[in-house]
């Protein structure tokens, strides 16, 4: 189930890659745990760091892009009361926004603004997050 979150993020990326032309990311991720009764700031911090590192350092294509050529990505994950830190089961919603740089300008163009009200996944702190191309999530 841990692969579910990365499957969703990969699905969103790959679903639009034919229209967007695959590219690397400059991603900002925020995990909001204000709705969770038993908050665990350390695990939320680890999750945020792991997702940010995963999205920003994974090479999604074989092409090389400068930092300013990367697709800007903002992901806000808001955890809800069904989150169980002890079991590593996370529940909530996610808002995903992508902006692509416009060639030859300082502007970006919006590509996607997606809101998922049923964003459920599992995560175990200190386990590496690995992207496997062409792998389906079950």
Backbone as a chain_set.jsonl record, in Angstrom:
{"seq": "XXXXXXXXXXXXXXXXXXXXXXXXXXXXXXXXXXXXXXXXXXXXXXXXXXXXXXXXXXXXXXXXXXXXXXXXXXXXXXXXXXXXXXXXXXXXXXXXXXXXXXXXXXXXXXXXXXXXXXXXXXXXXXXXXXXXXXXXXX", "coords": {"N": [[0.804, -1.202, 0.0], [2.085, 1.174, 0.529], [3.182, 1.992, -1.796], [1.12, 3.194, -3.061], [0.781, 6.02, -2.754], [2.907, 6.977, -4.276], [2.295, 5.893, -6.647], [-0.006, 7.312, -7.263], [1.027, 9.937, -7.48], [2.85, 9.479, -9.55], [1.055, 8.624, -11.495], [-0.453, 10.954, -11.926], [1.562, 12.575, -12.96], [2.391, 11.071, -15.241], [-0.001, 10.811, -16.633], [-0.442, 13.241, -17.776], [1.783, 13.604, -19.26], [1.942, 13.191, -22.015], [0.73, 15.429, -23.023], [2.136, 17.415, -21.81], [4.807, 16.951, -22.171], [7.256, 15.143, -20.878], [9.144, 16.045, -18.019], [11.497, 17.292, -15.613], [11.051, 18.0, -12.031], [10.487, 20.821, -9.839], [9.63, 20.834, -6.85], [7.368, 21.689, -4.254], [6.345, 20.615, -1.194], [3.799, 20.332, 1.182], [2.718, 19.074, 4.22], [-0.086, 18.991, 6.046], [-1.107, 18.608, 9.281], [-3.087, 19.461, 10.984], [-5.731, 18.665, 11.391], [-5.596, 16.255, 12.619], [-5.937, 14.327, 15.51], [-4.038, 13.035, 17.31], [-1.218, 14.247, 16.9], [1.891, 13.836, 15.246], [4.641, 15.313, 14.977], [7.28, 14.728, 14.266], [7.171, 12.471, 12.528], [5.563, 13.531, 10.503], [7.253, 15.538, 9.591], [9.377, 13.936, 8.626], [8.017, 12.573, 6.582], [7.322, 14.724, 4.885], [9.892, 15.635, 4.145], [10.895, 13.298, 2.892], [9.105, 12.954, 0.712], [9.524, 15.38, -0.659], [12.238, 15.184, -1.33], [12.116, 12.863, -2.9], [10.44, 13.657, -5.089], [11.912, 15.81, -6.159], [14.49, 14.858, -6.698], [14.332, 12.534, -8.155], [14.973, 11.17, -11.295], [12.988, 11.617, -13.859], [12.987, 11.508, -16.564], [15.163, 10.925, -19.412], [16.342, 13.163, -20.266], [18.202, 16.227, -19.764], [17.703, 18.949, -17.627], [17.844, 22.396, -16.86], [17.708, 24.1, -13.697], [15.799, 26.201, -13.772], [14.215, 25.36, -15.853], [12.59, 23.387, -15.0], [9.45, 21.817, -14.132], [7.248, 23.537, -12.114], [5.906, 22.532, -9.073], [3.36, 22.172, -6.715], [2.308, 20.619, -3.85], [-0.16, 19.98, -1.593], [-0.883, 18.229, 1.164], [-3.402, 17.319, 3.248], [-3.884, 15.902, 6.219], [-6.341, 13.787, 7.793], [-8.717, 12.836, 10.426], [-8.741, 10.058, 10.22], [-6.18, 9.213, 9.977], [-3.58, 7.127, 11.042], [-0.865, 7.158, 12.756], [0.662, 5.269, 14.144], [0.16, 2.85, 12.822], [1.015, 3.505, 10.355], [-0.708, 4.418, 8.415], [-2.209, 6.709, 6.343], [-4.564, 9.29, 5.804], [-6.607, 11.569, 4.028], [-6.822, 14.623, 2.201], [-5.641, 15.86, -0.961], [-4.092, 18.458, -2.743], [-2.925, 19.207, -5.87], [-0.795, 21.038, -7.839], [0.505, 22.136, -10.918], [2.855, 24.043, -12.734], [4.229, 25.155, -15.737], [7.283, 26.288, -17.13], [7.365, 28.949, -19.519], [8.835, 28.885, -22.599], [11.654, 30.904, -23.212], [10.79, 33.045, -21.679], [10.076, 34.693, -18.519], [7.868, 33.709, -17.407], [5.359, 31.433, -16.112], [3.167, 28.789, -17.025], [-0.013, 27.625, -16.126], [-0.693, 24.165, -15.705], [-2.013, 22.074, -14.457], [-4.47, 21.685, -11.945], [-5.398, 19.921, -9.417], [-7.626, 18.296, -7.224], [-7.894, 15.954, -4.738], [-10.13, 14.29, -2.835], [-10.042, 11.927, -1.446], [-7.439, 10.897, -0.471], [-5.48, 8.477, 0.263], [-2.878, 6.63, 1.801], [0.032, 4.63, 2.62], [2.862, 4.854, 4.763], [6.115, 4.314, 5.865], [8.336, 5.545, 8.106], [11.778, 6.232, 7.444], [12.072, 4.293, 5.48], [13.204, 3.835, 2.175], [12.048, 5.764, -0.641], [11.184, 4.69, -3.735], [11.219, 4.986, -7.208], [9.875, 3.121, -9.772], [9.959, 2.69, -13.074], [7.221, 2.091, -15.313], [5.801, 0.439, -13.589], [2.947, -0.952, -12.221], [0.607, 0.045, -9.766], [-0.841, -1.795, -7.211]], "CA": [[0.0, 0.0, 0.0], [2.937, 2.351, 0.557], [3.428, 2.391, -3.172], [-0.064, 3.877, -3.556], [1.001, 7.464, -2.87], [3.82, 7.239, -5.373], [1.533, 5.544, -7.837], [-0.891, 8.443, -7.552], [1.853, 11.04, -7.97], [3.365, 9.079, -10.858], [-0.084, 8.613, -12.406], [-0.757, 12.343, -12.282], [2.645, 13.03, -13.834], [2.39, 10.352, -16.514], [-1.266, 11.042, -17.326], [-0.371, 14.484, -18.512], [3.079, 13.726, -19.909], [1.808, 13.281, -23.46], [0.359, 16.797, -23.334], [3.068, 18.294, -21.158], [6.151, 16.514, -22.506], [7.855, 14.808, -19.591], [10.172, 16.979, -17.584], [11.834, 17.164, -14.201], [10.25, 18.842, -11.151], [10.919, 21.649, -8.719], [8.395, 20.573, -6.117], [7.194, 22.131, -2.878], [5.333, 19.744, -0.575], [3.387, 20.678, 2.542], [1.822, 18.102, 4.85], [-0.813, 19.674, 7.106], [-1.675, 17.622, 10.209], [-3.887, 20.181, 11.978], [-7.006, 17.966, 11.626], [-5.318, 14.964, 13.265], [-5.965, 14.469, 16.968], [-2.739, 12.661, 17.875], [-0.237, 14.713, 15.92], [3.259, 13.387, 15.414], [5.392, 16.273, 14.155], [8.506, 14.114, 13.748], [6.824, 11.637, 11.373], [5.093, 14.441, 9.447], [8.472, 16.16, 9.06], [10.077, 12.926, 7.828], [7.219, 12.353, 5.38], [7.488, 15.896, 4.023], [11.259, 15.59, 3.608], [11.033, 12.157, 1.981], [8.361, 13.245, -0.516], [10.198, 16.469, -1.359], [13.465, 14.619, -1.916], [11.703, 11.926, -3.95], [9.935, 14.374, -6.258], [12.908, 16.72, -6.72], [15.746, 14.216, -7.093], [14.091, 11.425, -9.069], [15.118, 11.533, -12.7], [11.785, 11.1, -14.497], [13.266, 11.375, -17.994], [16.59, 10.807, -19.714], [16.795, 14.493, -20.665], [18.786, 17.084, -18.728], [17.042, 20.246, -17.552], [18.356, 23.373, -15.912], [16.774, 24.305, -12.585], [14.725, 27.106, -14.187], [13.398, 24.696, -16.863], [11.785, 22.351, -14.363], [8.04, 22.088, -13.877], [6.966, 23.916, -10.733], [4.867, 21.661, -8.538], [2.975, 22.393, -5.322], [1.43, 19.562, -3.351], [-0.618, 20.186, -0.226], [-1.569, 17.037, 1.691], [-4.025, 17.623, 4.528], [-4.257, 14.65, 6.877], [-7.571, 13.896, 8.569], [-8.836, 12.047, 11.657], [-8.538, 8.628, 9.963], [-4.749, 8.932, 9.936], [-3.076, 6.343, 12.172], [0.593, 7.21, 12.682], [1.225, 4.024, 14.674], [0.041, 1.812, 11.793], [1.585, 4.01, 9.108], [-1.801, 4.605, 7.461], [-2.496, 8.132, 6.252], [-5.795, 9.578, 5.091], [-6.886, 12.995, 3.954], [-7.024, 15.099, 0.836], [-4.429, 16.417, -1.564], [-4.229, 19.394, -3.849], [-1.712, 19.136, -6.669], [-0.759, 22.094, -8.856], [1.702, 22.168, -11.75], [3.069, 25.172, -13.638], [5.346, 24.884, -16.634], [7.898, 27.517, -17.637], [7.134, 29.284, -20.922], [10.151, 29.016, -23.22], [12.112, 32.235, -23.587], [10.201, 34.095, -20.843], [10.161, 34.474, -17.076], [6.512, 33.33, -17.008], [4.969, 30.024, -16.065], [1.809, 28.554, -17.498], [-0.639, 26.547, -15.352], [-0.952, 22.935, -16.437], [-2.931, 21.207, -13.738], [-4.87, 21.98, -10.584], [-6.171, 18.722, -9.126], [-7.959, 18.125, -5.815], [-8.316, 14.585, -4.439], [-10.731, 14.266, -1.501], [-9.8, 10.621, -0.825], [-6.018, 10.644, -0.679], [-5.077, 7.522, 1.289], [-1.619, 5.961, 1.496], [0.786, 4.172, 3.784], [4.243, 5.339, 4.779], [6.925, 3.886, 6.997], [9.511, 6.413, 8.188], [13.122, 5.703, 7.195], [12.125, 3.405, 4.318], [13.452, 4.65, 0.978], [10.998, 5.878, -1.637], [11.827, 4.302, -4.979], [10.399, 5.049, -8.417], [10.141, 2.04, -10.715], [9.215, 2.986, -14.3], [6.322, 1.086, -15.873], [5.307, -0.448, -12.544], [1.576, -0.634, -11.859], [0.336, -0.034, -8.34], [-2.039, -2.628, -6.97]], "C": [[0.849, 1.268, 0.0], [3.18, 2.884, -0.847], [2.267, 3.209, -3.727], [0.175, 5.378, -3.753], [1.888, 7.782, -4.062], [3.182, 6.851, -6.69], [0.63, 6.688, -8.245], [-0.086, 9.6, -8.124], [2.411, 10.716, -9.352], [2.253, 9.084, -11.895], [-0.414, 10.023, -12.88], [0.294, 12.855, -13.248], [2.543, 12.383, -15.203], [1.107, 10.567, -17.311], [-1.198, 12.272, -18.217], [0.923, 14.622, -19.303], [2.969, 13.806, -21.417], [1.433, 14.701, -23.884], [1.433, 17.769, -22.844], [4.493, 18.082, -21.664], [6.925, 16.359, -21.198], [9.032, 15.713, -19.267], [10.418, 16.762, -16.1], [11.064, 18.201, -13.379], [11.079, 19.713, -10.219], [9.673, 21.708, -7.833], [8.453, 21.069, -4.671], [6.06, 21.298, -2.281], [5.081, 20.204, 0.858], [2.443, 19.588, 3.028], [1.229, 18.788, 6.077], [-1.466, 18.621, 7.999], [-2.569, 18.271, 11.266], [-5.227, 19.505, 12.288], [-6.827, 16.648, 12.382], [-5.236, 15.178, 14.767], [-4.601, 14.188, 17.595], [-1.661, 13.008, 16.86], [1.154, 14.191, 16.265], [4.13, 14.208, 14.474], [6.648, 15.654, 13.54], [8.217, 13.283, 12.496], [6.354, 12.51, 10.213], [6.287, 15.136, 8.798], [9.252, 15.197, 8.175], [9.347, 12.655, 6.518], [7.397, 13.502, 4.393], [8.861, 15.891, 3.367], [11.422, 14.487, 2.576], [10.32, 12.415, 0.659], [9.038, 14.341, -1.337], [11.457, 15.959, -2.046], [13.119, 13.691, -3.083], [11.295, 12.664, -5.222], [11.017, 15.222, -6.936], [14.189, 16.044, -7.197], [15.557, 13.018, -8.014], [14.243, 11.924, -10.5], [13.99, 10.842, -13.454], [11.988, 10.86, -15.987], [14.764, 11.163, -18.184], [17.18, 12.152, -20.126], [17.373, 15.24, -19.473], [18.11, 18.453, -18.791], [17.759, 21.126, -16.543], [17.302, 23.558, -14.826], [15.58, 25.156, -13.013], [13.808, 26.49, -15.25], [12.448, 23.665, -16.258], [10.339, 22.793, -14.163], [7.871, 22.406, -12.392], [5.772, 23.11, -10.245], [4.625, 22.028, -7.078], [2.0, 21.295, -4.936], [1.123, 19.857, -1.89], [-1.406, 18.957, 0.184], [-2.097, 17.412, 3.071], [-4.525, 16.316, 5.135], [-5.53, 14.86, 7.682], [-7.582, 12.911, 9.729], [-8.649, 10.547, 11.449], [-7.069, 8.248, 9.854], [-4.333, 8.21, 11.204], [-1.558, 6.268, 12.048], [1.225, 5.897, 13.123], [1.211, 2.902, 13.63], [0.653, 2.24, 10.458], [0.552, 4.2, 8.017], [-2.225, 6.068, 7.509], [-3.726, 8.345, 5.383], [-6.009, 11.079, 5.087], [-7.22, 13.411, 2.548], [-5.716, 15.714, 0.341], [-4.806, 17.368, -2.683], [-2.881, 19.436, -4.551], [-1.812, 20.189, -7.763], [0.572, 22.029, -9.597], [1.69, 23.434, -12.588], [4.302, 24.874, -14.459], [5.944, 26.202, -17.106], [7.6, 27.709, -19.122], [8.489, 29.604, -21.537], [10.452, 30.463, -23.596], [11.533, 33.369, -22.772], [10.459, 33.783, -19.376], [8.808, 34.012, -16.529], [6.374, 31.817, -16.865], [3.512, 29.934, -16.502], [1.193, 27.42, -16.678], [-0.958, 25.347, -16.24], [-2.084, 22.15, -15.774], [-3.215, 21.778, -12.362], [-5.848, 20.881, -10.213], [-6.397, 18.611, -7.624], [-8.529, 16.728, -5.607], [-8.828, 14.546, -3.005], [-10.493, 12.953, -0.758], [-8.358, 10.188, -1.084], [-5.514, 9.776, 0.473], [-3.785, 6.832, 0.856], [-0.995, 5.445, 2.781], [2.223, 4.648, 3.634], [4.918, 4.845, 6.037], [8.174, 4.762, 7.031], [10.804, 5.617, 8.032], [13.192, 4.638, 6.104], [12.325, 4.263, 3.079], [12.24, 4.653, 0.042], [11.657, 5.659, -2.992], [10.823, 4.358, -6.12], [10.831, 3.928, -9.353], [9.3, 2.316, -11.96], [8.37, 1.795, -14.764], [5.814, 0.07, -14.858], [3.892, -0.013, -12.17], [1.398, -0.826, -10.363], [-0.922, -0.854, -8.149], [-2.749, -2.184, -5.721]], "O": [[0.402, 2.316, -0.467], [3.36, 4.086, -1.047], [2.415, 3.856, -4.763], [-0.184, 5.939, -4.788], [1.644, 8.752, -4.779], [3.499, 7.424, -7.733], [0.511, 7.002, -9.429], [-0.469, 10.181, -9.139], [2.442, 11.581, -10.228], [2.464, 9.495, -13.036], [-0.626, 10.262, -14.069], [-0.037, 13.497, -14.245], [2.602, 13.074, -16.221], [1.128, 10.51, -18.54], [-1.822, 12.326, -19.277], [1.143, 15.645, -19.951], [3.816, 14.43, -22.056], [1.78, 15.129, -24.984], [1.606, 18.841, -23.424], [5.307, 19.001, -21.575], [7.205, 17.338, -20.507], [9.81, 16.089, -20.145], [9.621, 16.117, -15.419], [10.5, 19.149, -13.925], [12.211, 19.384, -9.865], [8.781, 22.53, -8.046], [9.449, 20.89, -3.971], [4.948, 21.282, -2.809], [6.009, 20.432, 1.634], [1.489, 19.224, 2.341], [1.942, 19.123, 7.023], [-2.285, 17.83, 7.531], [-2.787, 17.691, 12.33], [-5.803, 19.751, 13.348], [-7.811, 16.002, 12.742], [-4.557, 16.089, 15.241], [-4.074, 15.02, 18.334], [-1.246, 12.167, 16.062], [1.534, 14.12, 17.434], [4.33, 13.84, 13.317], [7.038, 16.01, 12.428], [8.944, 13.383, 11.508], [6.71, 12.255, 9.063], [6.319, 15.3, 7.579], [9.733, 15.577, 7.108], [9.975, 12.523, 5.467], [7.6, 13.275, 3.2], [8.977, 16.119, 2.162], [12.01, 14.7, 1.515], [10.869, 12.126, -0.405], [9.118, 14.245, -2.561], [11.707, 16.271, -3.211], [13.763, 13.739, -4.131], [11.758, 12.328, -6.312], [11.032, 15.337, -8.162], [14.905, 16.607, -8.024], [16.526, 12.534, -8.598], [13.707, 12.97, -10.866], [14.028, 9.63, -13.666], [11.245, 10.096, -16.603], [15.535, 11.218, -17.226], [18.391, 12.265, -20.315], [17.072, 14.927, -18.321], [17.963, 19.039, -19.864], [18.22, 20.654, -15.504], [16.137, 23.21, -15.019], [14.449, 24.847, -12.64], [12.738, 27.032, -15.524], [11.588, 23.132, -16.96], [10.047, 23.982, -14.042], [8.298, 21.641, -11.527], [4.75, 23.021, -10.927], [5.568, 22.177, -6.301], [0.996, 21.07, -5.611], [2.025, 19.97, -1.06], [-2.466, 18.672, -0.373], [-1.326, 17.78, 3.958], [-5.465, 15.702, 4.63], [-5.783, 15.952, 8.191], [-6.588, 12.233, 9.989], [-8.419, 9.826, 12.42], [-6.749, 7.075, 9.657], [-4.686, 8.623, 12.309], [-1.026, 5.424, 11.327], [2.216, 5.459, 12.54], [2.142, 2.1, 13.565], [0.79, 1.428, 9.542], [0.88, 4.153, 6.832], [-2.555, 6.6, 8.569], [-3.911, 7.677, 4.366], [-5.636, 11.774, 6.033], [-7.824, 12.654, 1.788], [-4.82, 16.037, 1.12], [-5.721, 17.109, -3.465], [-1.841, 19.665, -3.932], [-2.784, 20.23, -8.516], [1.63, 21.885, -8.984], [0.646, 23.848, -13.091], [5.307, 24.394, -13.933], [5.212, 27.132, -17.445], [7.585, 26.746, -19.888], [9.206, 30.482, -21.058], [9.635, 31.152, -24.206], [11.742, 34.535, -23.106], [11.0, 32.729, -19.041], [8.628, 33.935, -15.314], [7.155, 31.041, -17.415], [2.739, 30.882, -16.363], [1.805, 26.361, -16.542], [-1.427, 25.494, -17.368], [-2.982, 21.635, -16.44], [-2.318, 22.291, -11.693], [-7.001, 20.903, -10.643], [-5.47, 18.809, -6.838], [-9.528, 16.361, -6.225], [-8.06, 14.745, -2.063], [-10.724, 12.883, 0.449], [-8.101, 9.236, -1.821], [-5.162, 10.29, 1.535], [-3.62, 6.491, -0.315], [-1.434, 5.776, 3.882], [2.728, 4.821, 2.525], [4.37, 4.943, 7.135], [8.98, 4.732, 6.101], [10.89, 4.461, 8.448], [14.276, 4.126, 5.826], [11.687, 5.306, 2.94], [11.507, 3.669, -0.049], [12.593, 6.374, -3.35], [9.712, 3.839, -6.009], [12.01, 3.802, -9.684], [8.075, 2.195, -11.922], [8.77, 0.64, -14.618], [5.437, -1.042, -15.23], [3.661, 1.15, -11.841], [1.966, -1.742, -9.768], [-1.932, -0.647, -8.822], [-3.773, -2.762, -5.355]]}, "num_chains": 1, "name": "protein.A"}
